[in-house]
CSV table of C-alpha atoms in Angstrom, one decimal:
chain,number,residue,atom,x,y,z
A,16,MET,CA,105.6,106.2,127.9
A,17,SER,CA,102.8,104.0,126.7
A,18,VAL,CA,103.5,101.5,123.9
A,19,LEU,CA,101.1,102.9,121.6
A,20,ARG,CA,102.6,106.3,122.0
A,21,ASP,CA,105.9,104.8,121.7
A,22,LEU,CA,104.7,103.3,118.2
A,23,GLN,CA,103.5,106.6,117.0
A,24,ILE,CA,107.0,108.2,117.8
A,25,ARG,CA,109.1,105.5,116.1
A,26,ALA,CA,106.6,105.8,113.0
A,27,ALA,CA,107.1,109.4,112.9
A,28,ALA,CA,110.8,109.3,112.7
A,29,ARG,CA,110.4,107.6,109.4
A,30,PRO,CA,106.9,108.5,108.1
A,31,GLY,CA,105.5,106.7,104.9
A,32,HIS,CA,102.5,107.6,102.7
A,33,ILE,CA,99.3,105.5,103.9
A,34,VAL,CA,96.2,105.2,101.9
A,35,LEU,CA,93.0,104.7,103.7
A,36,SER,CA,90.3,103.0,101.5
A,37,GLU,CA,87.2,104.2,103.5
A,38,GLY,CA,88.0,108.0,103.6
A,39,HIS,CA,84.5,108.9,103.9
A,40,ASP,CA,84.0,107.2,107.3
A,41,PRO,CA,84.2,110.0,110.1
A,42,ARG,CA,86.2,107.7,112.4
A,43,VAL,CA,88.9,107.3,109.4
A,44,VAL,CA,89.0,111.0,108.9
A,45,ALA,CA,89.5,111.8,112.4
A,46,GLY,CA,92.1,109.0,112.8
A,47,ALA,CA,93.7,110.4,110.0
A,48,LEU,CA,94.0,114.0,111.3
A,49,ALA,CA,95.2,112.6,114.5
A,50,ALA,CA,98.0,110.8,112.9
A,51,LEU,CA,98.9,113.8,110.9
A,52,ASP,CA,99.0,115.7,114.4
A,53,ALA,CA,101.5,113.0,115.6
A,54,GLY,CA,103.8,113.5,112.6
A,55,LEU,CA,102.7,110.7,110.4
A,56,GLY,CA,101.8,111.0,107.0
A,57,PRO,CA,101.2,111.8,104.1
A,58,ILE,CA,97.9,110.4,104.2
A,59,THR,CA,95.5,109.7,101.0
A,60,LEU,CA,91.8,109.3,101.8
A,61,VAL,CA,90.2,107.3,99.0
A,62,GLY,CA,86.4,107.5,98.3
A,63,PRO,CA,83.8,109.9,97.0
A,64,GLU,CA,85.4,113.2,96.7
A,65,ALA,CA,82.4,115.4,97.9
A,66,GLU,CA,81.6,113.1,100.7
A,67,ILE,CA,85.1,113.1,102.1
A,68,THR,CA,85.5,116.9,101.4
A,69,SER,CA,82.2,117.1,103.6
A,70,GLN,CA,83.6,115.1,106.3
A,71,LEU,CA,86.9,117.3,106.5
A,72,ALA,CA,84.9,120.3,106.5
A,73,ALA,CA,83.0,119.2,109.5
A,74,ALA,CA,86.3,118.5,111.3
A,75,ASP,CA,87.6,122.2,110.3
A,76,ALA,CA,90.3,120.5,108.0
A,77,THR,CA,90.8,120.6,104.3
A,78,ILE,CA,93.4,119.0,101.8
A,79,SER,CA,96.9,119.6,101.7
A,80,ASP,CA,100.5,118.4,100.9
A,81,THR,CA,99.9,115.8,103.5
A,82,LEU,CA,96.4,115.0,103.3
A,83,MET,CA,95.2,114.0,100.1
A,84,ILE,CA,91.9,112.6,98.3
A,85,GLN,CA,91.8,110.0,95.4
A,86,ASP,CA,88.2,109.4,94.2
A,87,PRO,CA,88.3,106.2,91.7
A,88,GLU,CA,85.6,107.6,90.0
A,89,THR,CA,87.4,110.6,88.8
A,90,SER,CA,91.1,110.0,89.4
A,91,ALA,CA,93.8,110.4,86.9
A,92,LEU,CA,95.1,107.1,88.3
A,93,THR,CA,92.3,104.8,87.5
A,94,ALA,CA,93.1,104.2,83.8
A,95,THR,CA,96.6,103.0,85.0
A,96,TYR,CA,95.3,100.8,87.7
A,97,ALA,CA,92.6,99.3,85.4
A,98,ALA,CA,95.5,98.2,83.1
A,99,LEU,CA,97.3,96.9,85.9
A,100,TYR,CA,94.1,95.0,87.4
A,101,PHE,CA,93.6,93.6,84.0
A,102,ASP,CA,97.4,92.2,83.8
A,103,LEU,CA,97.1,90.8,87.1
A,104,ARG,CA,93.5,89.1,86.5
A,105,LYS,CA,93.6,88.1,83.0
A,106,PRO,CA,94.8,84.6,83.8
A,107,LYS,CA,91.2,84.3,85.5
A,108,GLY,CA,89.5,85.3,82.4
A,109,ILE,CA,88.8,88.9,83.6
A,110,SER,CA,87.9,91.3,80.7
A,111,GLU,CA,89.2,94.8,80.2
A,112,ASP,CA,85.5,96.2,81.0
A,113,VAL,CA,85.4,94.2,84.1
A,114,ALA,CA,88.7,95.5,85.1
A,115,ALA,CA,87.8,99.1,84.6
A,116,GLN,CA,84.8,98.7,86.8
A,117,GLN,CA,86.5,96.6,89.5
A,118,VAL,CA,89.3,99.2,90.0
A,119,ARG,CA,86.6,102.0,91.2
A,120,ASP,CA,86.3,99.7,94.4
A,121,PRO,CA,88.2,101.7,96.8
A,122,LEU,CA,89.5,98.6,98.6
A,123,ILE,CA,91.2,97.4,95.3
A,124,PHE,CA,92.4,101.1,94.3
A,125,SER,CA,94.0,101.6,97.6
A,126,ALA,CA,95.8,98.1,97.3
A,127,LEU,CA,96.8,99.2,93.6
A,128,MET,CA,98.3,102.2,94.9
A,129,VAL,CA,100.7,100.3,97.3
A,130,ARG,CA,101.5,97.6,94.7
A,131,ASN,CA,102.2,100.3,92.2
A,132,GLY,CA,104.5,102.4,94.3
A,133,ASP,CA,102.3,105.2,94.9
A,134,ALA,CA,101.8,104.5,98.5
A,135,ASP,CA,103.7,102.5,101.1
A,136,GLY,CA,101.0,100.8,103.0
A,137,THR,CA,97.1,100.8,103.1
A,138,VAL,CA,94.4,100.3,105.9
A,139,GLY,CA,90.9,99.5,105.5
A,140,GLY,CA,88.1,97.5,107.1
A,141,ALA,CA,86.2,100.1,109.3
A,142,VAL,CA,83.4,99.5,107.1
A,143,ALA,CA,84.3,96.8,104.9
A,144,THR,CA,84.2,92.9,106.2
A,145,THR,CA,87.9,91.5,107.0
A,146,SER,CA,87.4,88.9,104.0
A,147,ASP,CA,86.7,91.7,101.3
A,148,THR,CA,89.7,93.8,102.9
A,149,VAL,CA,92.0,90.6,102.9
A,150,ARG,CA,90.9,89.5,99.5
A,151,ALA,CA,92.0,92.9,98.2
A,152,ALA,CA,95.3,92.6,99.8
A,153,LEU,CA,96.0,89.2,98.8
A,154,THR,CA,95.1,89.8,94.9
A,155,MET,CA,96.2,93.2,94.4
A,156,ILE,CA,99.4,93.1,96.6
A,157,GLY,CA,100.2,89.5,96.9
A,158,LYS,CA,102.2,87.3,99.2
A,159,ALA,CA,106.0,88.1,99.9
A,160,PRO,CA,108.1,85.7,98.0
A,161,ASP,CA,109.9,84.2,101.0
A,162,ALA,CA,106.6,84.0,103.1
A,163,ALA,CA,105.3,80.5,103.6
A,164,LEU,CA,101.6,82.0,104.1
A,165,VAL,CA,99.8,85.3,104.9
A,166,SER,CA,98.7,85.2,108.6
A,167,SER,CA,97.6,88.0,110.9
A,168,PHE,CA,98.2,89.1,114.6
A,169,PHE,CA,96.9,91.5,117.2
A,170,LEU,CA,99.3,93.9,119.1
A,171,MET,CA,97.8,93.8,122.6
A,172,ALA,CA,98.7,96.8,124.6
A,173,LEU,CA,98.0,96.0,128.5
A,174,PRO,CA,96.6,98.5,130.7
A,175,SER,CA,99.2,101.1,132.3
A,176,GLY,CA,100.3,99.5,135.5
A,177,HIS,CA,99.2,95.9,134.8
A,178,PRO,CA,100.2,93.6,137.5
A,179,SER,CA,102.1,91.3,135.2
A,180,GLY,CA,104.5,94.3,134.3
A,181,ARG,CA,104.1,93.8,131.0
A,182,SER,CA,103.4,96.6,128.4
A,183,ALA,CA,102.4,94.5,125.3
A,184,MET,CA,102.3,91.3,123.4
A,185,ILE,CA,101.5,89.8,120.2
A,186,PHE,CA,98.5,87.5,119.7
A,187,GLY,CA,98.5,85.1,116.5
A,188,ASP,CA,96.6,84.1,114.4
A,189,CYS,CA,93.5,85.7,115.7
A,190,GLY,CA,91.7,87.1,112.6
A,191,LEU,CA,92.9,85.0,109.3
A,192,VAL,CA,93.8,81.4,109.0
A,193,ILE,CA,91.1,79.4,110.4
A,194,ASP,CA,92.7,75.8,111.2
A,195,PRO,CA,96.2,75.9,110.7
A,196,ASP,CA,98.2,72.4,110.5
A,197,ALA,CA,101.4,72.1,112.2
A,198,SER,CA,103.8,73.7,109.6
A,199,GLU,CA,101.3,76.6,109.2
A,200,LEU,CA,101.2,77.0,112.9
A,201,ALA,CA,105.1,77.0,112.9
A,202,ALA,CA,105.1,79.7,110.1
A,203,ILE,CA,102.7,81.9,112.2
A,204,ALA,CA,105.1,81.8,115.0
A,205,ALA,CA,108.0,82.6,113.1
A,206,GLN,CA,106.1,85.6,111.3
A,207,SER,CA,104.6,86.8,114.7
A,208,ALA,CA,108.3,86.6,116.4
A,209,VAL,CA,109.5,89.0,113.5
A,210,SER,CA,106.4,91.1,114.1
A,211,CYS,CA,107.3,91.7,117.8
A,212,GLN,CA,110.8,92.6,116.9
A,213,GLN,CA,109.7,94.9,114.4
A,214,LEU,CA,106.8,96.5,116.2
A,215,LEU,CA,107.7,96.5,119.7
A,216,GLY,CA,111.6,96.1,119.6
A,217,ASP,CA,111.4,93.5,122.2
A,218,ASP,CA,113.3,89.9,122.0
A,219,PRO,CA,110.5,87.6,121.0
A,220,LYS,CA,109.6,84.8,123.4
A,221,VAL,CA,107.2,82.6,121.7
A,222,ALA,CA,104.7,80.2,123.4
A,223,LEU,CA,102.6,77.7,121.4
A,224,LEU,CA,99.3,77.6,123.1
A,225,SER,CA,97.1,74.5,124.2
A,226,PHE,CA,94.7,73.1,126.7
A,227,SER,CA,97.6,71.1,127.8
A,228,THR,CA,101.3,71.7,129.5
A,229,LYS,CA,103.9,69.4,128.6
A,230,GLY,CA,101.9,66.2,128.3
A,231,SER,CA,99.3,67.1,130.7
A,232,ALA,CA,96.8,66.0,128.2
A,233,ARG,CA,96.7,63.4,125.2
A,234,HIS,CA,95.0,64.4,121.9
A,235,GLU,CA,95.4,64.9,118.1
A,236,ARG,CA,95.2,68.7,118.7
A,237,VAL,CA,97.8,68.8,121.4
A,238,THR,CA,100.1,66.6,118.9
A,239,LYS,CA,99.8,69.3,116.2
A,240,VAL,CA,101.1,72.1,118.4
A,241,THR,CA,104.2,69.7,119.5
A,242,ASP,CA,104.6,68.9,116.0
A,243,ALA,CA,104.5,72.6,115.2
A,244,LEU,CA,107.1,73.4,118.0
A,245,ALA,CA,109.5,70.7,116.5
A,246,ILE,CA,109.2,72.4,112.9
A,247,LEU,CA,109.7,75.9,114.6
A,248,GLN,CA,112.7,74.9,116.6
A,249,GLN,CA,114.5,72.8,113.6
A,250,GLU,CA,113.8,76.0,111.3
A,251,HIS,CA,114.6,78.9,113.8
A,252,PRO,CA,116.9,77.2,116.6
A,253,GLU,CA,117.9,80.8,117.6
A,254,LEU,CA,114.4,81.6,118.6
A,255,PRO,CA,113.3,80.9,122.3
A,256,SER,CA,110.0,78.9,121.7
A,257,ASP,CA,108.2,76.4,123.8
A,258,GLY,CA,104.8,74.4,123.7
A,259,GLU,CA,102.5,72.8,124.2
A,260,LEU,CA,101.6,75.5,127.0
A,261,GLN,CA,98.4,76.6,128.8
A,262,PHE,CA,98.1,80.2,128.7
A,263,ASP,CA,98.8,80.8,132.4
A,264,ALA,CA,101.8,78.6,132.2
A,265,ALA,CA,102.9,80.9,129.3
A,266,PHE,CA,102.1,84.2,130.7
A,267,VAL,CA,102.5,83.8,134.7
A,268,PRO,CA,106.1,83.4,135.9
A,269,ASP,CA,105.2,81.0,139.0
A,270,VAL,CA,102.9,78.9,137.1
A,271,GLY,CA,105.4,78.6,134.3
A,272,ALA,CA,108.0,77.6,136.7
A,273,SER,CA,105.6,74.9,138.2
A,274,LYS,CA,104.0,73.4,135.1
A,275,ALA,CA,107.1,73.7,132.7
A,276,ALA,CA,110.3,73.8,134.7
A,277,GLY,CA,113.3,75.1,132.7
A,278,SER,CA,111.3,76.3,129.6
A,279,PRO,CA,113.1,79.2,127.6
A,280,THR,CA,109.8,81.1,127.4
A,281,ALA,CA,107.0,79.5,130.1
A,282,GLY,CA,105.8,82.7,132.2
A,283,HIS,CA,107.8,85.2,130.1
A,284,ALA,CA,106.4,84.8,126.6
A,285,ASN,CA,105.4,88.0,124.7
A,286,VAL,CA,104.3,86.1,121.5
A,287,LEU,CA,101.3,83.8,122.1
A,288,ILE,CA,100.3,81.6,119.2
A,289,PHE,CA,96.8,80.1,119.4
A,290,PRO,CA,96.1,76.7,117.9
A,291,ASN,CA,93.2,77.6,115.8
A,292,LEU,CA,91.1,80.8,114.9
A,293,ASP,CA,88.3,79.8,117.5
A,294,ALA,CA,90.9,80.2,120.4
A,295,GLY,CA,92.6,83.2,118.9
A,296,ASN,CA,89.8,85.3,118.1
A,297,ILE,CA,87.9,84.3,121.5
A,298,GLY,CA,91.3,85.0,123.5
A,299,TYR,CA,92.0,88.5,122.2
A,300,LYS,CA,88.3,89.6,122.6
A,301,ILE,CA,88.4,88.5,126.2
A,302,ALA,CA,91.6,90.1,126.8
A,303,GLN,CA,90.2,93.2,125.1
A,304,ARG,CA,86.8,93.3,126.9
A,305,ILE,CA,87.3,92.1,130.1
A,306,GLY,CA,91.1,92.6,130.5
A,307,GLY,CA,91.0,95.9,129.3
A,308,CYS,CA,93.6,95.8,126.7
A,309,ASP,CA,93.9,97.9,123.4
A,310,ALA,CA,93.7,95.4,120.6
A,311,ILE,CA,95.4,96.8,117.4
A,312,GLY,CA,94.6,94.6,114.3
A,313,PRO,CA,94.3,92.3,112.6
A,314,VAL,CA,97.7,93.2,111.4
A,315,LEU,CA,98.6,91.0,108.2
A,316,GLN,CA,101.9,89.7,107.9
A,317,GLY,CA,103.4,87.8,105.1
A,318,LEU,CA,102.4,90.2,102.3
A,319,SER,CA,105.1,91.7,99.9
A,320,LYS,CA,103.8,95.3,101.2
A,321,PRO,CA,101.7,96.4,104.1
A,322,ALA,CA,98.1,96.2,104.1
A,323,ASN,CA,96.0,96.1,107.0
A,324,ASP,CA,92.5,95.4,108.7
A,325,LEU,CA,90.4,97.4,111.0
A,326,SER,CA,87.5,95.9,113.1
A,327,ARG,CA,84.1,97.4,111.7
A,328,GLY,CA,83.8,98.4,115.5
A,329,CYS,CA,87.0,100.4,115.5
A,330,THR,CA,87.6,103.9,116.8
A,331,ALA,CA,89.4,106.9,115.5
A,332,ARG,CA,92.1,106.0,118.0
A,333,ASP,CA,92.4,102.6,116.3
A,334,VAL,CA,92.8,104.0,112.9
A,335,THR,CA,95.6,106.4,113.9
A,336,ASN,CA,97.4,103.5,115.8
A,337,MET,CA,97.0,101.1,112.7
A,338,ILE,CA,98.2,104.0,110.6
A,339,ALA,CA,101.4,103.8,112.9
A,340,VAL,CA,101.8,100.1,112.9
A,341,THR,CA,101.6,100.0,109.0
A,342,THR,CA,104.3,102.8,108.6
A,343,LEU,CA,106.3,100.5,111.0
A,344,GLN,CA,105.9,97.6,108.9
A,345,ALA,CA,106.9,99.8,105.7
A,346,GLN,CA,110.1,100.9,107.2
A,347,LYS,CA,111.4,97.4,106.9
């Protein structure tokens, strides 16, 4: 069974209510219908009701108990969310009139559905930029009280029969934190390890990546990674982790044994932490476009409730998979 199919089955065992903020997009509609077929849902599509209804009709689908529409321009929930938005943002000088206008933004409306307990998680980003999608989640849902920061990861599903024998890995942070310092890098690693256990059901083995392995190069950027490892091991001594490791030393058993003998994770890492967003974003796209991996994300971690981002180049299949991921996050 593929790792992505397994995700959907485990999500369907305890389905949650997921709200999609770009319900007018044909990919989102198709992804939502496939998710319902997989036993996920209920699902709410947010956006212009006439446009969404037209998209559903084109797909031979209609609204039901498990597929609903919320149009912020006409919804009975809009006034409640406008008041909630005003309470959240009035310290920033927002007026009630501005709140009433802003809450009609589908990204904000969807995030407020989650904050208010009317949905368990939200997914956007098929049309909106990552910055707009993440900003809505951060301002409306907020960081979890025990989280050091909000970061992101990609769930990388390897092609079937990959020579490594692997099925999936976690890559972090490839979508949000631009240049984490050592303490932030350690926090990203710890969050990503939890996400590995939660989504893949695997015991995490963390590698902090660099252009150097175990002192093969000296540079302040290498020092940042080794400092992050020291923090991570002090705060989470039970977590198998190592760094600094080059990618091949982290991923290939023979190379890991040669370059980092005795390492608890070298050659077997399933949580790969990149030193900055340049490396992470480039790395996941190379794995996706050349390596043939399915890249699900960026998945946000550290929020008080689940909210996730899609690539604007996403497919309907990506939407379905992200609904499953968001459902699994909500199950915790």
